[in-house]
Short mmCIF file of C-alpha atoms in Angstrom, two decimals:
data_model
loop_
_atom_site.label_atom_id
_atom_site.label_comp_id
_atom_site.label_asym_id
_atom_site.label_seq_id
_atom_site.Cartn_x
_atom_site.Cartn_y
_atom_site.Cartn_z
CA MET A 1 -0.01 0.05 0.02
CA ALA A 2 1.59 3.13 -1.23
CA ASP A 3 1.05 5.41 1.73
CA THR A 4 0.87 2.79 4.51
CA ASN A 5 4.15 3.80 6.25
CA THR A 6 3.18 7.51 6.19
CA ARG A 7 -0.24 6.86 7.55
CA LYS A 8 0.93 4.53 10.25
CA ARG A 9 3.51 7.20 11.48
CA ARG A 10 0.61 9.66 11.83
CA GLY A 11 -1.95 7.47 13.59
CA GLY A 12 -2.89 7.82 17.27
CA GLY A 13 -0.24 9.91 19.04
CA ARG A 14 1.44 9.60 16.43
CA ALA A 15 3.66 6.50 16.15
CA GLY A 16 2.20 5.03 19.21
CA ALA A 17 -1.20 4.27 17.62
CA ALA A 18 0.50 2.05 14.90
CA ALA A 19 2.15 0.05 17.61
CA ARG A 20 -1.02 -0.36 19.49
CA ARG A 21 -3.03 -1.67 16.51
CA GLY A 22 -0.49 -4.26 15.50
CA ALA A 23 -1.47 -5.91 12.26
CA ALA A 24 -4.84 -4.12 11.97
CA VAL A 25 -5.34 -2.01 8.95
CA ILE A 26 -6.54 1.01 10.83
CA ASP A 27 -6.74 2.11 14.42
CA GLN A 28 -10.49 2.47 14.57
CA MET A 29 -12.80 3.46 17.43
CA PRO A 30 -14.27 0.47 19.41
CA TRP A 31 -17.82 -0.70 18.96
CA ASN A 32 -19.92 1.78 20.90
CA PRO A 33 -23.10 2.96 19.32
CA PRO A 34 -23.24 6.65 20.12
CA ILE A 35 -25.69 8.28 22.55
CA ASN A 36 -26.97 11.59 21.11
CA ILE A 37 -26.38 14.02 24.02
CA ASP A 38 -27.48 17.06 21.97
CA ARG A 39 -30.98 18.61 22.13
CA PRO A 40 -32.77 17.95 18.88
CA THR A 41 -33.23 20.67 16.37
CA GLU A 42 -37.03 21.41 16.32
CA PRO A 43 -37.99 23.86 13.61
CA LEU A 44 -41.81 23.44 14.37
CA GLY A 45 -43.48 25.41 17.19
CA PRO A 46 -46.44 23.62 18.78
CA GLU A 47 -48.83 25.02 16.22
CA GLY A 48 -46.63 23.56 13.55
CA VAL A 49 -46.63 20.23 15.09
CA GLU A 50 -50.36 20.24 15.44
CA ALA A 51 -50.76 21.39 11.89
CA ILE A 52 -48.73 18.61 10.36
CA HIS A 53 -50.37 16.03 12.65
CA ASP A 54 -53.87 17.31 11.66
CA GLY A 55 -52.85 17.17 7.89
CA ALA A 56 -51.66 13.61 8.29
CA MET A 57 -54.86 12.54 10.07
CA ARG A 58 -56.96 14.26 7.47
CA ILE A 59 -55.24 12.53 4.69
CA LEU A 60 -56.15 9.23 6.44
CA GLU A 61 -59.67 10.26 7.29
CA GLU A 62 -60.74 12.08 4.05
CA ILE A 63 -58.50 10.79 1.31
CA GLY A 64 -57.43 7.38 2.39
CA ILE A 65 -54.64 5.07 1.52
CA GLU A 66 -54.64 2.39 -1.15
CA PHE A 67 -53.77 -1.19 0.30
CA TYR A 68 -53.18 -3.67 -2.50
CA ASN A 69 -53.18 -6.52 -0.03
CA GLN A 70 -56.37 -8.38 0.56
CA GLU A 71 -55.48 -9.70 3.90
CA ALA A 72 -54.66 -6.18 5.09
CA LEU A 73 -58.03 -4.94 3.70
CA GLU A 74 -59.92 -7.50 5.67
CA ILE A 75 -57.96 -6.85 8.86
CA LEU A 76 -58.71 -3.15 8.65
CA ARG A 77 -62.27 -3.68 7.81
CA ASP A 78 -62.46 -5.83 10.89
CA ALA A 79 -60.93 -2.95 12.89
CA GLY A 80 -63.54 -0.62 11.81
CA CYS A 81 -61.95 1.27 9.15
CA ILE A 82 -63.89 2.40 6.04
CA VAL A 83 -62.76 0.13 3.16
CA ASN A 84 -63.91 0.98 -0.38
CA GLY A 85 -62.22 -1.29 -2.95
CA ASP A 86 -58.54 -0.93 -2.12
CA ASN A 87 -59.01 2.45 -0.50
CA VAL A 88 -58.97 2.49 3.26
CA ARG A 89 -59.95 5.53 5.44
CA MET A 90 -59.27 5.36 9.18
CA GLY A 91 -60.09 7.77 12.07
CA ARG A 92 -57.47 9.51 13.98
CA ASP A 93 -58.66 8.05 17.29
CA PHE A 94 -58.04 4.53 15.93
CA VAL A 95 -54.72 5.50 14.37
CA MET A 96 -53.40 7.12 17.72
CA GLU A 97 -54.72 4.26 19.75
CA MET A 98 -52.93 1.74 17.78
CA VAL A 99 -49.61 3.72 17.33
CA ALA A 100 -49.58 4.23 21.17
CA LYS A 101 -49.09 0.44 21.46
CA ALA A 102 -45.71 0.44 19.77
CA PRO A 103 -42.69 0.44 22.12
CA SER A 104 -40.59 3.65 22.17
CA THR A 105 -37.45 1.48 22.52
CA PHE A 106 -36.58 -2.15 21.83
CA THR A 107 -33.53 -4.27 21.14
CA ILE A 108 -32.49 -6.58 18.28
CA THR A 109 -30.20 -9.50 19.23
CA PRO A 110 -28.12 -10.95 16.37
CA ARG A 111 -26.18 -14.20 16.48
CA ASN A 112 -23.33 -12.38 18.33
CA PRO A 113 -25.07 -10.99 21.41
CA ASN A 114 -22.15 -8.50 21.80
CA HIS A 115 -23.51 -6.70 18.80
CA THR A 116 -27.09 -6.41 20.26
CA ILE A 117 -28.51 -3.00 19.36
CA GLU A 118 -31.11 -0.87 21.19
CA ILE A 119 -33.38 1.07 18.93
CA GLY A 120 -35.01 4.20 20.30
CA GLY A 121 -34.27 6.67 23.01
CA LYS A 122 -31.04 8.73 22.28
CA THR A 123 -29.12 5.86 20.67
CA MET A 124 -27.82 6.39 17.17
CA LEU A 125 -27.17 3.30 15.00
CA PHE A 126 -25.47 3.29 11.61
CA GLY A 127 -26.15 0.80 8.81
CA ASN A 128 -24.42 -0.05 5.46
CA VAL A 129 -25.66 1.17 2.05
CA SER A 130 -28.52 -1.05 0.89
CA SER A 131 -29.92 -2.10 -2.44
CA PRO A 132 -28.07 -0.28 -5.25
CA PRO A 133 -28.12 -2.27 -8.46
CA ASN A 134 -24.72 -0.96 -9.52
CA TYR A 135 -21.17 -0.73 -8.25
CA TRP A 136 -18.27 1.64 -8.78
CA ASP A 137 -14.72 1.39 -7.46
CA MET A 138 -11.54 3.08 -8.55
CA GLU A 139 -10.04 -0.08 -10.08
CA ILE A 140 -12.94 -0.69 -12.39
CA GLY A 141 -13.40 3.11 -13.01
CA LYS A 142 -16.92 2.93 -14.30
CA LYS A 143 -20.44 2.10 -13.17
CA VAL A 144 -21.08 -1.66 -13.57
CA PRO A 145 -23.87 -4.04 -12.43
CA GLY A 146 -23.30 -5.58 -8.92
CA ASN A 147 -22.16 -9.17 -8.51
CA ARG A 148 -21.83 -11.57 -5.61
CA GLU A 149 -18.10 -10.92 -5.05
CA MET A 150 -18.77 -7.14 -4.79
CA CYS A 151 -21.62 -7.82 -2.38
CA GLN A 152 -19.40 -9.99 -0.30
CA ASN A 153 -16.64 -7.39 -0.18
CA LEU A 154 -19.09 -4.75 1.00
CA LEU A 155 -20.36 -7.18 3.65
CA LYS A 156 -16.81 -7.55 4.81
CA LEU A 157 -16.55 -3.67 5.31
CA THR A 158 -19.91 -3.86 7.13
CA GLN A 159 -18.39 -6.38 9.60
CA TYR A 160 -14.95 -4.69 9.76
CA PHE A 161 -16.04 -1.21 10.74
CA ASN A 162 -17.13 -0.83 14.40
CA CYS A 163 -19.13 2.28 13.49
CA ILE A 164 -21.41 0.21 11.34
CA HIS A 165 -23.99 -1.33 13.72
CA PHE A 166 -26.41 -3.26 11.54
CA ALA A 167 -26.38 -4.97 8.19
CA GLY A 168 -29.19 -3.67 6.19
CA GLY A 169 -30.25 -4.82 2.82
CA TYR A 170 -27.94 -6.23 0.17
CA PRO A 171 -25.07 -3.62 -0.01
CA VAL A 172 -25.18 -4.10 -3.72
CA GLU A 173 -27.53 -6.27 -5.77
CA PRO A 174 -25.66 -9.37 -7.04
CA VAL A 175 -27.42 -9.52 -10.32
CA ASP A 176 -25.38 -12.52 -11.36
CA LEU A 177 -27.49 -14.55 -8.92
CA HIS A 178 -30.94 -15.33 -10.18
CA ALA A 179 -33.78 -13.50 -8.31
CA SER A 180 -35.29 -16.77 -7.20
CA VAL A 181 -32.37 -17.80 -5.14
CA ARG A 182 -30.50 -14.54 -4.66
CA HIS A 183 -31.87 -14.06 -1.06
CA LEU A 184 -30.54 -17.56 -0.15
CA ASP A 185 -27.01 -16.96 -1.28
CA VAL A 186 -26.88 -13.35 0.04
CA LEU A 187 -28.24 -14.21 3.44
CA TYR A 188 -25.81 -17.10 3.79
CA ASP A 189 -23.00 -14.69 2.94
CA LYS A 190 -24.42 -12.05 5.38
CA LEU A 191 -24.84 -14.60 8.17
CA THR A 192 -21.27 -15.96 7.72
CA LEU A 193 -19.31 -12.85 6.97
CA THR A 194 -20.99 -10.68 9.52
CA ASP A 195 -22.52 -11.14 13.01
CA LYS A 196 -24.57 -7.94 13.23
CA ALA A 197 -28.37 -7.41 13.15
CA MET A 198 -29.95 -8.73 9.98
CA HIS A 199 -32.48 -7.44 7.52
CA ALA A 200 -35.06 -9.20 5.40
CA TYR A 201 -36.63 -7.79 2.23
CA SER A 202 -40.38 -7.94 2.45
CA LEU A 203 -40.75 -9.27 -1.23
CA GLY A 204 -42.91 -12.20 -1.10
CA LYS A 205 -43.77 -15.13 1.26
CA GLU A 206 -40.74 -17.27 0.44
CA ARG A 207 -38.05 -14.62 0.84
CA VAL A 208 -39.32 -13.49 4.29
CA GLU A 209 -39.89 -17.02 5.53
CA ASP A 210 -36.48 -18.22 4.27
CA VAL A 211 -34.60 -15.35 5.99
CA MET A 212 -36.41 -15.77 9.30
CA GLU A 213 -35.52 -19.50 9.22
CA MET A 214 -31.85 -18.76 8.35
CA VAL A 215 -31.62 -16.15 11.05
CA ARG A 216 -33.04 -18.67 13.59
CA ILE A 217 -30.57 -21.37 12.37
CA ALA A 218 -27.59 -18.92 12.66
CA GLY A 219 -28.63 -17.94 16.13
CA ALA A 220 -29.04 -21.65 17.28
CA LEU A 221 -32.42 -20.61 18.40
CA SER A 222 -35.67 -22.71 18.98
CA HIS A 223 -38.70 -21.37 17.23
CA GLU A 224 -39.95 -20.18 20.63
CA GLU A 225 -36.72 -18.34 21.32
CA PHE A 226 -36.67 -16.64 17.93
CA GLU A 227 -40.17 -15.39 18.36
CA ALA A 228 -39.72 -14.25 22.06
CA SER A 229 -37.76 -11.07 21.07
CA PRO A 230 -36.58 -9.31 17.81
CA ARG A 231 -33.65 -11.09 16.17
CA MET A 232 -34.01 -9.25 12.87
CA TYR A 233 -36.00 -6.59 11.16
CA THR A 234 -37.47 -5.46 7.84
CA ASN A 235 -37.76 -2.16 6.16
CA ILE A 236 -40.63 -1.25 3.74
CA ASN A 237 -41.42 1.69 1.46
CA SER A 238 -44.82 2.80 0.71
CA THR A 239 -45.56 3.45 -2.94
CA SER A 240 -45.95 7.23 -2.83
CA PRO A 241 -48.30 8.89 -3.21
CA LEU A 242 -50.69 7.08 -0.69
CA LYS A 243 -50.26 3.42 -1.64
CA HIS A 244 -48.96 0.15 -0.05
CA ASP A 245 -48.23 -2.80 -2.25
CA HIS A 246 -48.98 -6.49 -1.53
CA PRO A 247 -45.62 -8.12 -0.90
CA MET A 248 -44.29 -5.51 1.49
CA ILE A 249 -47.39 -5.57 3.61
CA ASP A 250 -47.51 -9.34 3.50
CA GLY A 251 -43.80 -9.59 4.59
CA CYS A 252 -44.48 -7.26 7.48
CA LEU A 253 -47.47 -9.23 8.65
CA ARG A 254 -45.41 -12.40 8.66
CA LEU A 255 -42.66 -10.70 10.65
CA ALA A 256 -45.09 -9.17 13.07
CA ARG A 257 -46.80 -12.47 13.85
CA ARG A 258 -43.34 -13.85 14.68
CA GLY A 259 -42.21 -10.90 16.95
CA GLN A 260 -39.71 -9.40 14.55
CA ALA A 261 -39.16 -5.53 14.09
CA ILE A 262 -40.65 -3.51 11.29
CA VAL A 263 -39.36 -0.22 9.81
CA VAL A 264 -41.95 1.77 7.68
CA THR A 265 -40.29 4.40 5.47
CA PRO A 266 -42.28 6.21 2.88
CA PHE A 267 -40.12 7.49 -0.11
CA THR A 268 -41.61 10.87 -0.71
CA LEU A 269 -39.81 13.26 -3.11
CA ALA A 270 -41.35 16.75 -2.88
CA GLY A 271 -42.46 17.98 -6.29
CA ALA A 272 -42.89 14.38 -7.69
CA MET A 273 -44.45 11.98 -5.36
CA ALA A 274 -45.49 14.51 -2.68
CA PRO A 275 -46.36 18.20 -2.48
CA VAL A 276 -43.71 20.69 -3.42
CA THR A 277 -43.92 22.23 0.13
CA MET A 278 -41.94 20.38 2.74
CA ALA A 279 -44.70 20.58 5.39
CA GLY A 280 -47.13 18.88 2.86
CA ALA A 281 -44.54 16.24 1.96
CA VAL A 282 -43.88 15.43 5.64
CA ALA A 283 -47.57 15.23 6.42
CA GLN A 284 -48.09 12.79 3.47
CA SER A 285 -45.15 10.73 4.51
CA LEU A 286 -46.48 10.50 8.07
CA ALA A 287 -49.86 9.40 6.88
CA GLU A 288 -48.35 6.63 4.73
CA ALA A 289 -46.27 5.39 7.63
CA LEU A 290 -48.75 5.74 10.42
CA CYS A 291 -51.52 3.74 8.72
CA ALA A 292 -49.25 0.80 8.19
CA ILE A 293 -47.98 0.89 11.79
CA ALA A 294 -51.61 0.99 12.97
CA LEU A 295 -52.27 -2.08 10.93
CA PHE A 296 -49.40 -3.86 12.46
CA GLN A 297 -50.25 -2.92 16.02
CA TYR A 298 -53.78 -4.15 15.44
CA VAL A 299 -52.39 -7.55 14.35
CA ARG A 300 -49.91 -7.85 17.21
CA PRO A 301 -50.07 -5.08 19.75
CA GLY A 302 -46.54 -4.03 20.92
CA ILE A 303 -44.72 -5.19 17.95
CA PRO A 304 -41.59 -3.04 17.62
CA CYS A 305 -42.06 -0.43 14.81
CA VAL A 306 -39.88 2.38 13.50
CA ILE A 307 -41.15 5.28 11.64
CA GLY A 308 -38.90 6.28 8.72
CA THR A 309 -38.26 9.33 6.71
CA PHE A 310 -37.04 9.53 3.17
CA THR A 311 -38.52 12.96 2.34
CA SER A 312 -36.35 14.95 -0.02
CA ASN A 313 -36.94 16.91 -3.20
CA VAL A 314 -36.45 16.62 -6.91
CA ASP A 315 -34.45 18.87 -9.17
CA MET A 316 -37.29 20.87 -10.74
CA LYS A 317 -35.24 21.45 -13.85
CA SER A 318 -34.60 17.75 -14.59
CA GLY A 319 -36.85 15.72 -12.22
CA ALA A 320 -33.85 13.99 -10.71
CA PRO A 321 -33.82 13.22 -7.14
CA ALA A 322 -31.69 15.34 -4.82
CA PHE A 323 -30.38 14.55 -1.45
CA GLY A 324 -28.44 16.28 1.33
CA THR A 325 -30.33 19.54 0.29
CA PRO A 326 -31.42 22.27 2.84
CA GLU A 327 -34.96 20.88 2.28
CA TYR A 328 -33.89 17.26 2.99
CA ILE A 329 -32.27 18.52 6.30
CA ARG A 330 -35.43 20.42 7.37
CA SER A 331 -37.80 17.60 6.42
CA THR A 332 -35.68 15.18 8.55
CA GLN A 333 -35.71 17.49 11.48
CA MET A 334 -39.45 18.07 11.12
CA THR A 335 -40.08 14.29 10.87
CA GLY A 336 -37.90 13.77 13.90
CA GLN A 337 -40.07 16.17 15.87
CA MET A 338 -43.22 14.30 14.78
CA ALA A 339 -41.67 10.94 15.67
CA ARG A 340 -41.17 12.08 19.20
CA PHE A 341 -44.79 13.42 19.06
CA TYR A 342 -46.04 9.89 18.29
CA GLY A 343 -43.52 8.19 20.63
CA LEU A 344 -41.90 6.24 17.86
CA PRO A 345 -38.15 5.56 16.98
CA LEU A 346 -36.94 7.24 13.96
CA ARG A 347 -35.02 6.12 10.82
CA SER A 348 -33.42 8.36 8.30
CA SER A 349 -30.56 8.03 5.85
CA GLY A 350 -27.11 9.14 4.90
CA VAL A 351 -27.51 9.96 1.22
CA CYS A 352 -26.23 11.94 -1.65
CA ALA A 353 -26.90 12.46 -5.36
CA ALA A 354 -23.22 12.47 -6.40
CA ASN A 355 -22.19 9.85 -8.95
CA VAL A 356 -18.50 9.30 -7.64
CA PRO A 357 -16.82 9.71 -4.22
CA ASP A 358 -15.90 13.45 -4.70
CA GLY A 359 -16.49 16.61 -2.86
CA GLN A 360 -20.21 16.72 -3.68
CA ALA A 361 -20.61 13.20 -2.29
CA VAL A 362 -19.00 14.22 1.02
CA TRP A 363 -20.85 17.49 1.58
CA GLU A 364 -24.33 16.06 0.65
CA THR A 365 -23.75 12.90 2.83
CA SER A 366 -22.35 14.93 5.60
CA ASN A 367 -25.52 17.18 5.38
CA SER A 368 -27.67 14.04 5.58
CA LEU A 369 -25.74 12.47 8.43
CA TRP A 370 -25.77 15.70 10.59
CA ALA A 371 -29.45 16.06 9.77
CA ALA A 372 -29.84 12.59 11.40
CA VAL A 373 -28.00 13.86 14.51
CA GLN A 374 -30.13 16.98 14.67
CA SER A 375 -33.34 15.15 14.19
CA GLY A 376 -32.70 12.54 16.98
CA THR A 377 -32.62 9.66 14.46
CA ASN A 378 -32.21 6.12 15.95
CA MET A 379 -31.50 4.17 12.83
CA VAL A 380 -29.41 5.76 9.92
CA TYR A 381 -29.83 3.73 6.71
CA HIS A 382 -27.27 4.01 3.96
CA ALA A 383 -24.82 5.58 6.42
CA ALA A 384 -21.83 4.42 4.34
CA GLY A 385 -21.33 3.63 0.71
CA TRP A 386 -24.28 5.36 -1.16
CA LEU A 387 -23.88 7.12 -4.43
CA GLU A 388 -26.06 8.34 -7.35
CA GLY A 389 -29.26 8.59 -5.33
CA GLY A 390 -29.00 4.93 -4.35
CA LEU A 391 -28.12 3.53 -7.70
CA ILE A 392 -24.41 2.96 -6.94
CA ALA A 393 -22.60 1.34 -4.05
CA SER A 394 -18.81 2.25 -3.63
CA PRO A 395 -16.30 0.75 -1.32
CA GLU A 396 -14.34 4.02 -1.45
CA LYS A 397 -17.34 6.13 -0.47
CA PHE A 398 -18.05 3.43 2.27
CA ILE A 399 -14.75 4.15 3.92
CA MET A 400 -14.97 7.92 3.42
CA ASP A 401 -18.38 7.83 5.25
CA CYS A 402 -17.08 5.74 8.06
CA GLU A 403 -14.59 8.55 8.69
CA ILE A 404 -17.62 10.84 9.22
CA LEU A 405 -19.43 8.37 11.36
CA GLN A 406 -16.41 7.96 13.68
CA GLN A 407 -16.29 11.68 14.00
CA ILE A 408 -20.01 11.76 15.02
CA GLN A 409 -19.35 8.96 17.49
CA ARG A 410 -16.37 11.02 18.93
CA TYR A 411 -18.45 14.31 18.90
CA MET A 412 -21.05 12.53 21.14
CA GLN A 413 -18.54 11.51 23.78
CA PRO A 414 -19.42 13.55 26.89
CA GLU A 415 -15.80 13.98 27.99
CA ILE A 416 -15.37 16.54 25.34
CA CYS A 417 -17.79 18.82 27.10
CA ALA A 418 -16.60 17.93 30.69
CA THR A 419 -16.05 20.99 32.86
CA GLY A 420 -14.43 19.42 36.04
CA PRO A 421 -11.13 21.00 37.52
CA ASP A 422 -8.98 18.82 35.17
CA GLU A 423 -10.88 20.03 32.13
CA ILE A 424 -10.86 23.70 33.10
CA ALA A 425 -7.14 23.15 33.58
CA LEU A 426 -6.39 26.27 35.59
CA GLU A 427 -3.08 24.97 36.99
CA ALA A 428 -1.89 23.99 33.52
CA ILE A 429 -2.69 27.61 32.27
CA ARG A 430 -0.91 28.96 35.40
CA ALA A 431 2.21 26.86 34.66
CA VAL A 432 2.42 28.07 31.06
CA GLY A 433 1.65 31.65 31.87
CA ASN A 434 1.88 34.30 29.26
CA ASP A 435 4.75 33.22 27.05
CA GLY A 436 5.10 29.45 27.21
CA HIS A 437 3.32 26.51 25.30
CA PHE A 438 1.38 23.57 26.28
CA PHE A 439 3.12 20.75 24.31
CA GLY A 440 5.49 19.70 27.03
CA ILE A 441 3.60 20.13 30.34
CA GLN A 442 2.51 17.17 32.27
CA HIS A 443 -1.23 18.01 31.80
CA THR A 444 -0.74 17.56 28.01
CA GLN A 445 1.61 14.62 28.38
CA ASP A 446 -1.03 12.71 30.41
CA ARG A 447 -3.66 13.20 27.72
CA TYR A 448 -2.17 13.78 24.36
CA THR A 449 -2.86 10.32 23.02
CA THR A 450 -6.56 10.41 23.68
CA ALA A 451 -7.34 14.18 23.74
CA PHE A 452 -8.53 14.57 20.18
CA TYR A 453 -10.14 12.51 17.44
CA GLN A 454 -7.44 10.67 15.31
CA PRO A 455 -8.64 10.15 11.70
CA PHE A 456 -7.81 6.92 9.80
CA LEU A 457 -8.41 8.42 6.39
CA SER A 458 -7.84 12.16 6.59
CA ASP A 459 -4.30 13.32 5.71
CA TRP A 460 -3.10 16.15 7.93
CA LYS A 461 0.38 16.62 6.45
CA ASN A 462 1.14 19.91 4.77
CA TYR A 463 1.20 20.12 0.98
CA GLU A 464 4.86 19.33 0.68
CA GLY A 465 4.67 16.34 3.04
CA TRP A 466 1.60 15.16 1.16
CA GLU A 467 3.41 15.63 -2.17
CA VAL A 468 6.52 13.68 -1.02
CA ALA A 469 4.36 10.77 0.15
CA GLY A 470 2.91 10.44 -3.31
CA GLY A 471 0.25 13.03 -3.48
CA ILE A 472 -2.52 10.60 -2.95
CA TRP A 473 -6.08 11.97 -2.96
CA THR A 474 -8.73 10.96 -0.42
CA ALA A 475 -10.61 8.50 -2.64
CA GLU A 476 -7.37 6.82 -3.63
CA ARG A 477 -6.35 6.39 -0.03
CA ALA A 478 -9.77 4.82 0.60
CA HIS A 479 -9.33 2.44 -2.29
CA LEU A 480 -5.91 1.33 -1.03
CA MET A 481 -7.43 0.78 2.47
CA PHE A 482 -10.35 -1.15 0.88
CA LYS A 483 -7.93 -3.60 -0.72
CA GLU A 484 -5.90 -3.94 2.53
CA ILE A 485 -9.14 -4.60 4.56
CA ILE A 486 -10.43 -7.23 2.09
CA ASN A 487 -7.12 -8.95 1.90
CA SER A 488 -6.70 -9.38 5.63
CA PHE A 489 -10.41 -9.90 6.49
CA GLU A 490 -11.32 -12.71 8.90
CA ALA A 491 -14.91 -13.68 9.10
CA PRO A 492 -16.43 -13.80 12.57
CA PRO A 493 -16.40 -17.26 14.16
CA MET A 494 -19.42 -19.58 13.49
CA ASP A 495 -19.92 -23.12 14.83
CA GLU A 496 -19.20 -25.59 11.93
CA ALA A 497 -22.48 -27.51 12.54
CA ILE A 498 -24.51 -24.29 12.21
CA ARG A 499 -22.64 -23.32 9.09
CA GLU A 500 -23.37 -26.75 7.59
CA GLU A 501 -27.05 -26.49 8.72
CA LEU A 502 -27.17 -23.17 6.95
CA ALA A 503 -25.63 -24.40 3.77
CA ASP A 504 -28.03 -27.49 3.78
CA PHE A 505 -30.99 -25.18 4.12
CA VAL A 506 -29.77 -23.04 1.16
CA ALA A 507 -29.24 -26.13 -0.96
CA ARG A 508 -32.75 -27.53 -0.11
CA ARG A 509 -34.58 -24.39 -0.85
CA LYS A 510 -32.60 -24.07 -4.07
CA ALA A 511 -33.57 -27.44 -5.04
CA GLU A 512 -37.12 -26.55 -4.31
CA GLY A 513 -36.96 -23.51 -6.61
CA GLY A 514 -36.45 -20.68 -4.04
CA ALA A 515 -38.90 -17.82 -4.50
CA PRO A 516 -41.19 -17.69 -7.56
CA THR A 517 -40.31 -15.20 -10.29
CA ASP A 518 -41.92 -14.42 -13.69
CA PHE A 519 -38.55 -15.07 -15.59
#
C-alpha cells in the first residue's frame, strides 16, 4: 500500500497508535453506538406540530390510503376502518390508539449478542448502504452491475467497521445470482461474513420465511426463542403517493406475527411523489407510515415499529432526485419532531446524489448525516457507501463515510464537554503563563494520546509532505485501504455445525426452486 508507512506514522499519538493496533489495517474506534447528547433541532412550534399532525390525520380520514393486499383490507375492515375497494380511510382516534401500542425502545439481538442494538431513546445506529443495483470502485473506474463478489466485499466492510452497527439490505444487488435464489446466497454470505443485526426484504412469502429461518438457524435458536424477542427486522417503503403494495405488507404481517421488528419508510420526493412544500410532503409521509404501523399494531399489539423518513426533493429542472439539500435537512428535522410526538423511534438516511466519491458526495452525505444527528434519528440507513441517489454502491465512499461516522461518535462522547477541574485546567494555564506553550507540560503529556479525534483516512500533512508521500487523494487512499481490509479480512467465528445447517437449508430451498419469479 503506497502510503501505509506514512499513515501509520501519523496514527494515534502519532507513532504510538501504529504500535497499538499491531497488524490491524486502521486504528479504529471500538464498537460503541453513540448516545446523542444534543438537544434535537425542532423547527416546528407547537402550532406547527399540530398542523402537520392534523394534515396527516385528514389524509387518512378524508382521502385514504390504497392497500393492495387483500389480507390487510380484511383486517382493517374488521378493525372498523372504511374500506372501499382498495382504499382505506381510518379515524385519527383509531390510528393514535394503535400507534400508542408500539414501544418507544426495543432491542434486536443478532447471532453475536455482543452486537445487540437498542433502537429508540437517544441511541444512534448506523447501517451499510442497501440495495443499489450498480457498483463503482477506482480499479474498475466505471459504473457496472453488482455481483456476488462485490456484495461480499461490501459485507466484509460492514463487519470490519465498528461504526457500522447493523447489516441492512444487500449492499449491492448481486445480479449474477438469479432472483429466485439470490436471497438464499446473500443471506448465507451475510450470516457467515457478519454477525450484526440482519434485515429481510419483504418481497414475497418465500423470501421472508427463508430469511427468518436462516436467522433462527444462525442463532442456534428454537422457534420459541426466535419469536420471543426481535432477532432481525425488515424495512418497507410505501408506494408514494398514498399506496402500500401487496408483498411488502405481506412480509411485515409475517414478521409481526413472529415478533420481529418493522421499519416503515415512505419514499416521498417533494415535487414528484409529494407536494412541493416540505410541510405537505412530511404530512403525506407520516400518513403513509402511520396507517401501516396502525395495521401491524392491530395484528400484534406491541410489535416493535420504527417510523422512517425519506423525504427529499427533486431537481425541478430535470426531475432527478436530490439529497443532502437544505430541504432534506429540514424535512428530516421536522419528521424527527413528529416521531417524538408519536412516541416512535426514527429512521433516516445518509444519502447523496453524487455519482462518484468526490466533494459533492462528501458534503451532501455529511449534510444528511448531521441532519440525522439534529433530528434525533435512531437508525441511519445507507450511512456508508451510497452514491447516485441509491443507484451505486462504492467501497471508497463506504470508507470515506465511516470517517464521518467515527467523527460523529467522537463528537457525542461527553468527556469533550466535561467541565471538572482537570478540564478547566487552571493549573496548566498557570504553569504556562503568558509566554510558554502547552506541548511539554504534564497536563498535556497525560492526555495527548486520547485528547483529540485521530482520523484513519484524513491526511493532515502539509502540502509538501503530502506531495512527497505520493500526493494521494482521499478516494485513492480509501481504495488502497479497501484492498488492504479485504485481503486481511477474517470472518467472525461460527460453529461448523451451524454453518453446515445453513448450507443444507440453502441447498434444499434452491432445489425446491427458491422464490417464484416471472422469468
